[in-house]
Amino acid sequence: MSGHAPYPGKSPYSMLSVDECVGMVTSKVLGPLETQTVQLNAALGRILAKDAVAVEAIPAFPASIMDGFAMRSKDAPGKYPVDELAGTTAGADSRGPLREDHIRYITTGAPVPAGADTVVKVEDTHQLVDADGKLEIEVLCSSKPGANIRAVGSDTKQGEVILRKCCRIGAAEIGVLAALGLASVEVFREPRVAIISTGDELVDVGAAGTLDRSRGQIVDCNRPLLCALARELGVEALDMGFVTDDLPKLRATLVSAFQQADVVISSGGVSRGSKDFIKELLSEMGEVHFGEMCMKPGKPSTFATVAGHGAQRKLFFGLPGNPVSCFVTFKLLAAPALERLRGLPQDTPIYPRVDAELADPVDMDPVRPEYHRARARWEAGRIVAESTGFQRSSRIASIADANCLLEIPKDKGTLPKGTVVKALLLPHGSRSLVPSPEGFPGGRIRAQPAKPPPATTVEAGQPLQPRPLRVGLLTIGRDASNDQAFSDLLTVLSSCEIVEKEEYSVEEKSSHFLADLLETWSRKSCQLILVLADLGLGEVDAAVVQAVREGLKEAPGVADAVARTGLALSPLAMLSPVVAGTQHDTLIVMLPSSWAPSCTAMLCKMVAALAEDLRTQL
Amino acid sequence: MSGHAPYPGKSPYSMLSVDECVGMVTSKVLGPLETQTVQLNAALGRILAKDAVAVEAIPAFPASIMDGFAMRSKDAPGKYPVDELAGTTAGADSRGPLREDHIRYITTGAPVPAGADTVVKVEDTHQLVDADGKLEIEVLCSSKPGANIRAVGSDTKQGEVILRKCCRIGAAEIGVLAALGLASVEVFREPRVAIISTGDELVDVGAAGTLDRSRGQIVDCNRPLLCALARELGVEALDMGFVTDDLPKLRATLVSAFQQADVVISSGGVSRGSKDFIKELLSEMGEVHFGEMCMKPGKPSTFATVAGHGAQRKLFFGLPGNPVSCFVTFKLLAAPALERLRGLPQDTPIYPRVDAELADPVDMDPVRPEYHRARARWEAGRIVAESTGFQRSSRIASIADANCLLEIPKDKGTLPKGTVVKALLLPHGSRSLVPSPEGFPGGRIRAQPAKPPPATTVEAGQPLQPRPLRVGLLTIGRDASNDQAFSDLLTVLSSCEIVEKEEYSVEEKSSHFLADLLETWSRKSCQLILVLADLGLGEVDAAVVQAVREGLKEAPGVADAVARTGLALSPLAMLSPVVAGTQHDTLIVMLPSSWAPSCTAMLCKMVAALAEDLRTQL
């Protein structure tokens, strides 16, 4: 009954997983492109194609490290005339060997004259000029042979490999290559990339004012996006413009692109619409390796290869037309291929893949895993990822400021807040993820040697304290008074006397104030002060912890017992600082507010057991 | 007695701390430079000078999400003729409203015709063509109003702020700006930077073959280095060449530089040598704010300002001549100033400042804090920094591949391995620091909900096991057989029978193999298998932990007891995975090798206590 159906139906391509697709692309990249020699100032960001070796020792001559006086070490200290008033300055003509019983001025970097074996810095001398203008230098200290002299090869030995093949040439490496006297270096050739947009509906961004909405015209944002994505990898892309959905025109553009480029990237024209010609054309011109990828967004992503001149076939990425799909599939498929072609070793990961905790619930797709755009940040020692919002593939705002892609598995339902998923960290985001930043310039320069905590433990099973116990309650930071935990705590403490209660804001008050507060309360005969603080490992929080700790005689066993209770409540408990100790005859314990209801009964018991002990210690 | 002293003595500048110097520089940057409008393709890496707002809604018309058929939702399911054979394709001329009791083909992104309120995807239809060529579309399912249609403004509302002022424009943001129809954007002007090298001894890298070592000539590597450092910040620097130590020439070059640039950066000529003229010239041309910085390397670093046309004075950085000093002081002083001038907000940290653990002992300087070049890496949840080696300021190899500067305090003696110091992470290093990278493509896509560990505990004080106990010893990963810990362990086990002993490399063997090995040993009547593994929280390590855990009946109390012993040995113990459990009648415990000597006696005791229990369970 059915005759010729005019509209395209389902895709004839079988749907591959993302891993299969990435593996397929990787298998088609034979290795880096050929090498080429470029001028040093063009090498920034490129990948070095052979080891950089020191052909000469650095320094090549014994050089002074200081502005001072070259002399014989056996002569120091003493008074000596100079043998050459002009001295030996860096870059000036050599002035021959140092005369016996003389001394000579020398500047930093200048070759130490023959005869001299030490340099005394100018600060360790006096210049004595008598009435007749006769100059003598008084050397005030002794000086060992070789002092303040860089021996030949002491920075870099001749033949030493300074940079390894396949290293990325950053600014530091440019400096190193220059120091080795290399005005040009051998690097891998950059792939030539051509970018094409396809679609009758497209208008160049420069003509955005002329958009005809009734025809469904939209601005072509994929081309600027893809060109910029390539440029972030160090590759200047060839912008081939946009082509309407016209088979001959599209064919001609693709032929031209393959003539000029190693890698051709198109967007649009890969779905199953009546005007989607990309897959058809690529099947004709080369081999389509996949045409459906099991992911969201980016399902119709297409990868093909076309014969080139050498063994390395030309790569074609047919990315979907929605800009978000375009962004995500470029990152997943095209970027790794470009990085390998430009010299990055196969075993170097393109994107770090880390565990991240969802800051909000995320709906799953029952059919395809989703690469959810998000902003990852550090929080108390773990990575927390916040969605960029509504993830529809046409909503380009979802890629703004994203620094990771969350791998959301396919499934029914919603992943709750706090679920740990894998995140691919994107290196070129506008904000890259950094561990617990403290900022620069920071406070004082400090170093703290790692110190094991004392190993003593205290058992908690002790007779109950006669009530009422006098308790102080201090909550730091967040408004803990709204918490269920806080009201649970008050229930636990219902038969105790709350002597003092205060909210303390970290921003408002100094650490000094905090220490004072605890001291005051402890003098007011509180037996127990609970400091409820949802703190992390950051620097500000550390200052608070330090302030609480100040003046305490620490009770690590108590802290240990609290921490173990916390561990039973949360696997992240180890990241929450716990402080426990005594001040006068008060037990002060700082712990997260959510743990307090579970720990407090035990702490109350401890107070009784500790009471005698504490008084003895005073 | 003392007449005219011909050589310069001590510096007349008082030595300021690094924080004071950075603060001084910061105070002289009034804010970003003026704004300018640039074409979109020139905006990559720039800082946006005003909010980017959607002037129109996206989409501006109701658009189809699918290739399919536009229809009235009340009509589905059913069979309908098409009202226009060509359908509505994106970008094509509008074809007017949908006829009653008809259906129309539509492609992704095309405007939904008036009259239609739903789109049925092509997969949910059949195309029926009878012998006369008459076409009918059978819609197989019902379709809700609005289905597969992007409503006007559903991606982006009119007037919505999509990018905020002061955001860095990455590739994603280029795509967003294009989608908003912005062919040009307002950004802050880039500072113009001039780079000058000074010194009689310098030879251009292009003439490295002509070096005269007897005169102390060296290649000028500072200029290529500084130009590349500026370019890494997105600033194309003006290379002013090198100037010999000649006061009039140097003055003329500086005058020319200040005429052309907002920021002038020189290297060399700032020490106390007889030919160091920079400070003298800058005092003459403007105001020198500091001329000595208390740090290593980079002590003679000089900062000055010179009047310009507007309120923002021109900035001058006189960096030392040693290339390493040049690199470090550019990063500490010049880079933050350039970033602020180009628009980065004052409160955005330039370098994350984090805690890092020394991988090796580091000698301190008794007089000045040192900014020690190092490579930071993630290891078991903490940052470990490995020195780039000998740190002399002339040894440029010490900056190659560095990704952080360790702040080593001034003091006598040596900081031992494991000391925690502050590290400034450098964003543009050839390898930036990434948290526990797992690589991409990775394994399966997975999500794991956070799960609290069991809270039970088991006490260890049990009667001693009759000897000899049969023990299996498996060491994983590092060559633990060299460790003192391992020989201590053998002493503890001296009266036990070592039934099996094996080294297991994570790289070589599969996790499956590991589980099999433990199963085999446990069947060989080992009563205790100790798995010594210095593992962290990374993904590979997690797989090993999982493999050991497989098939075990876990004994969390035993694990807890081991972990507490570990905590007494190291404050980082909580980061080391411990697994304990039973398989058949064998107790299997995985723990770090250094803990084993302390835990083993206790574990041997446990075996006896558990023996009866275990047999009952089988």
Short mmCIF file of C-alpha atoms in Angstrom, two decimals, chain A residues 348-585:
data_model
loop_
_atom_site.label_atom_id
_atom_site.label_comp_id
_atom_site.label_asym_id
_atom_site.label_seq_id
_atom_site.Cartn_x
_atom_site.Cartn_y
_atom_site.Cartn_z
CA THR A 348 47.84 12.78 28.52
CA PRO A 349 44.25 13.27 29.64
CA ILE A 350 42.44 16.10 27.90
CA TYR A 351 39.95 16.66 30.67
CA PRO A 352 40.45 15.69 34.29
CA ARG A 353 37.53 13.49 35.30
CA VAL A 354 36.67 14.00 38.94
CA ASP A 355 33.95 13.30 41.46
CA ALA A 356 31.57 16.20 41.97
CA GLU A 357 28.63 16.58 44.30
CA LEU A 358 25.41 17.99 42.87
CA ALA A 359 24.45 21.32 44.46
CA ASP A 360 20.86 20.81 43.27
CA PRO A 361 18.66 17.90 42.22
CA VAL A 362 19.12 16.96 38.56
CA ASP A 363 16.51 15.19 36.44
CA MET A 364 17.80 12.27 34.43
CA ASP A 365 16.90 11.40 30.88
CA PRO A 366 15.53 7.86 30.66
CA VAL A 367 17.10 7.19 27.25
CA ARG A 368 20.43 9.01 26.93
CA PRO A 369 23.12 10.07 29.40
CA GLU A 370 23.40 13.83 29.63
CA TYR A 371 26.48 16.05 29.67
CA HIS A 372 25.12 18.65 32.01
CA ARG A 373 26.84 22.05 31.92
CA ALA A 374 27.80 23.20 35.38
CA ARG A 375 30.06 25.36 37.46
CA ALA A 376 32.28 23.36 39.77
CA ARG A 377 33.72 24.94 42.86
CA TRP A 378 35.65 23.81 45.90
CA GLU A 379 33.80 23.62 49.13
CA ALA A 380 35.32 22.20 52.28
CA GLY A 381 37.66 19.85 50.46
CA ARG A 382 35.21 18.49 47.93
CA ILE A 383 34.02 19.60 44.53
CA VAL A 384 30.47 20.88 44.37
CA ALA A 385 28.86 21.47 40.96
CA GLU A 386 26.08 23.91 40.38
CA SER A 387 24.00 23.51 37.23
CA THR A 388 23.97 26.38 34.75
CA GLY A 389 20.18 26.00 34.72
CA PHE A 390 17.73 24.82 32.08
CA GLN A 391 19.71 22.50 29.82
CA ARG A 392 17.77 22.54 26.56
CA SER A 393 20.26 22.32 23.72
CA SER A 394 19.05 25.55 22.15
CA ARG A 395 19.57 27.51 25.37
CA ILE A 396 23.07 28.81 24.83
CA ALA A 397 23.10 30.62 28.18
CA SER A 398 23.65 27.15 29.67
CA ILE A 399 27.25 27.15 28.43
CA ALA A 400 28.11 30.62 29.70
CA ASP A 401 30.55 30.41 32.57
CA ALA A 402 30.39 26.59 32.64
CA ASN A 403 33.65 25.00 33.73
CA CYS A 404 32.65 21.36 33.67
CA LEU A 405 30.37 18.81 32.10
CA LEU A 406 28.60 16.54 34.55
CA GLU A 407 28.05 13.00 33.34
CA ILE A 408 24.43 12.39 34.30
CA PRO A 409 23.52 8.73 33.75
CA LYS A 410 20.42 7.75 31.82
CA ASP A 411 17.70 6.67 34.18
CA LYS A 412 14.25 7.50 35.34
CA GLY A 413 13.75 10.05 38.07
CA THR A 414 15.90 12.68 39.68
CA LEU A 415 19.35 12.54 41.21
CA PRO A 416 19.03 14.17 44.62
CA LYS A 417 21.19 17.05 45.78
CA GLY A 418 24.45 15.70 47.12
CA THR A 419 24.70 12.84 44.62
CA VAL A 420 28.27 12.29 43.51
CA VAL A 421 28.66 12.19 39.73
CA LYS A 422 31.63 12.30 37.41
CA ALA A 423 32.58 15.71 36.06
CA LEU A 424 34.84 16.51 33.12
CA LEU A 425 36.72 19.69 33.97
CA LEU A 426 37.00 22.06 31.03
CA PRO A 427 40.38 23.77 31.00
CA HIS A 428 39.41 26.79 28.92
CA GLY A 429 36.33 27.93 30.80
CA SER A 430 36.13 31.54 31.76
CA ARG A 431 36.69 30.40 35.32
CA SER A 432 38.69 27.27 35.83
CA LEU A 433 38.28 25.28 38.98
CA VAL A 434 40.88 25.97 41.60
CA PRO A 435 41.33 24.30 44.95
CA SER A 436 40.27 26.36 47.99
CA PRO A 437 41.59 29.67 46.72
CA GLU A 438 42.71 32.10 49.33
CA GLY A 439 43.62 34.94 47.04
CA PHE A 440 46.79 36.81 46.43
CA PRO A 441 48.21 38.90 47.94
CA GLY A 442 47.41 36.93 51.03
CA GLY A 443 48.30 37.26 54.66
CA ARG A 444 51.62 36.46 56.20
CA ILE A 445 53.97 33.93 54.77
CA ARG A 446 53.80 30.93 57.02
CA ALA A 447 54.88 27.34 57.15
CA GLN A 448 53.52 24.73 59.47
CA PRO A 449 55.33 21.45 59.87
CA ALA A 450 52.98 18.48 59.74
CA LYS A 451 52.50 17.27 63.30
CA PRO A 452 50.80 14.04 64.29
CA PRO A 453 48.00 14.54 66.80
CA PRO A 454 48.47 13.02 70.24
CA ALA A 455 47.34 9.40 70.35
CA THR A 456 45.62 9.33 73.72
CA THR A 457 41.95 8.46 73.90
CA VAL A 458 39.37 9.08 76.57
CA GLU A 459 36.45 6.78 77.12
CA ALA A 460 33.05 8.35 77.39
CA GLY A 461 31.10 5.88 79.48
CA GLN A 462 31.07 7.73 82.80
CA PRO A 463 28.42 8.39 85.44
CA LEU A 464 25.83 11.00 84.55
CA GLN A 465 26.41 14.56 85.68
CA PRO A 466 23.94 15.74 88.33
CA ARG A 467 21.58 18.22 86.65
CA PRO A 468 21.24 21.01 85.85
CA LEU A 469 24.42 21.33 83.91
CA ARG A 470 25.39 24.89 83.00
CA VAL A 471 25.89 25.15 79.23
CA GLY A 472 26.96 27.92 76.85
CA LEU A 473 25.84 27.79 73.24
CA LEU A 474 27.68 29.61 70.49
CA THR A 475 26.68 29.26 66.84
CA ILE A 476 29.12 30.51 64.24
CA GLY A 477 28.51 31.49 60.67
CA ARG A 478 25.28 30.27 59.14
CA ASP A 479 21.99 30.89 60.84
CA ALA A 480 21.92 27.61 62.69
CA SER A 481 18.89 28.64 64.72
CA ASN A 482 16.63 27.64 61.86
CA ASP A 483 18.02 24.16 61.72
CA GLN A 484 16.17 21.08 62.78
CA ALA A 485 19.46 20.08 64.32
CA PHE A 486 19.39 23.09 66.57
CA SER A 487 15.94 22.41 67.88
CA ASP A 488 16.90 18.76 68.42
CA LEU A 489 19.86 20.00 70.40
CA LEU A 490 17.65 22.16 72.60
CA THR A 491 15.56 19.06 73.29
CA VAL A 492 18.66 17.16 74.37
CA LEU A 493 19.64 20.10 76.57
CA SER A 494 16.13 20.65 77.91
CA SER A 495 17.09 19.83 81.48
CA CYS A 496 20.28 21.87 81.37
CA GLU A 497 20.65 25.54 82.13
CA ILE A 498 21.65 27.58 79.11
CA VAL A 499 23.92 30.15 80.72
CA GLU A 500 24.82 32.08 77.60
CA LYS A 501 23.76 31.88 73.98
CA GLU A 502 25.14 33.86 71.09
CA GLU A 503 25.18 34.00 67.32
CA TYR A 504 28.61 34.84 66.03
CA SER A 505 29.26 35.99 62.50
CA VAL A 506 32.68 35.28 61.10
CA GLU A 507 32.55 38.30 58.85
CA GLU A 508 31.66 40.75 61.57
CA LYS A 509 33.90 39.97 64.45
CA SER A 510 37.54 39.25 64.89
CA SER A 511 39.03 35.95 65.94
CA HIS A 512 40.36 37.80 68.94
CA PHE A 513 36.81 38.63 69.97
CA LEU A 514 35.87 34.97 69.68
CA ALA A 515 38.68 33.84 71.96
CA ASP A 516 37.69 36.54 74.46
CA LEU A 517 34.08 35.44 74.38
CA LEU A 518 34.95 31.85 75.22
CA GLU A 519 37.24 32.99 77.98
CA THR A 520 34.48 35.16 79.48
CA TRP A 521 31.92 32.37 79.37
CA SER A 522 34.28 29.86 80.83
CA ARG A 523 34.88 32.22 83.75
CA LYS A 524 31.09 32.45 84.18
CA SER A 525 31.13 28.83 85.37
CA CYS A 526 29.70 27.19 82.25
CA GLN A 527 30.68 23.56 82.55
CA LEU A 528 30.23 22.94 78.87
CA ILE A 529 30.41 25.32 75.91
CA LEU A 530 29.19 23.97 72.62
CA VAL A 531 30.45 25.88 69.61
CA LEU A 532 28.29 24.95 66.63
CA ALA A 533 30.16 25.79 63.47
CA ASP A 534 29.65 24.41 59.99
CA LEU A 535 33.17 25.10 58.92
CA GLY A 536 35.33 23.72 56.16
CA LEU A 537 39.02 23.62 55.47
CA GLY A 538 39.27 27.12 54.00
CA GLU A 539 41.53 29.77 55.37
CA VAL A 540 38.89 31.95 57.02
CA ASP A 541 37.42 28.90 58.70
CA ALA A 542 40.87 27.81 59.79
CA ALA A 543 41.30 31.17 61.52
CA VAL A 544 38.08 30.57 63.44
CA VAL A 545 39.22 27.10 64.42
CA GLN A 546 42.51 28.58 65.56
CA ALA A 547 40.71 31.19 67.63
CA VAL A 548 38.63 28.56 69.39
CA ARG A 549 41.71 26.46 69.96
CA GLU A 550 43.59 29.37 71.51
CA GLY A 551 43.86 29.13 75.23
CA LEU A 552 42.43 25.60 75.27
CA LYS A 553 44.12 22.66 76.82
CA GLU A 554 43.19 20.23 74.08
CA ALA A 555 41.43 16.96 74.72
CA PRO A 556 42.08 14.93 71.59
CA GLY A 557 40.25 11.92 72.90
CA VAL A 558 37.08 13.97 73.26
CA ALA A 559 37.57 15.35 69.77
CA ASP A 560 38.05 11.80 68.53
CA ALA A 561 34.83 10.61 70.13
CA VAL A 562 32.93 13.52 68.58
CA ALA A 563 34.51 12.92 65.19
CA ARG A 564 33.50 9.27 65.32
CA THR A 565 29.93 10.23 66.06
CA GLY A 566 30.12 12.62 63.11
CA LEU A 567 31.42 9.86 60.86
CA ALA A 568 28.33 7.83 61.61
CA LEU A 569 26.21 10.76 60.45
CA SER A 570 28.06 11.81 57.32
CA PRO A 571 30.82 10.37 55.18
CA LEU A 572 32.22 13.86 54.84
CA ALA A 573 32.62 14.23 58.58
CA MET A 574 36.37 13.99 58.28
CA LEU A 575 36.31 17.33 56.50
CA SER A 576 34.67 19.14 59.40
CA PRO A 577 37.00 20.53 62.01
CA VAL A 578 36.35 19.41 65.57
CA VAL A 579 38.04 21.07 68.51
CA ALA A 580 37.70 19.89 72.05
CA GLY A 581 39.49 20.98 75.13
CA THR A 582 39.28 22.63 78.48
CA GLN A 583 39.66 26.19 79.60
CA HIS A 584 39.63 26.73 83.37
CA ASP A 585 37.08 24.11 84.37
#
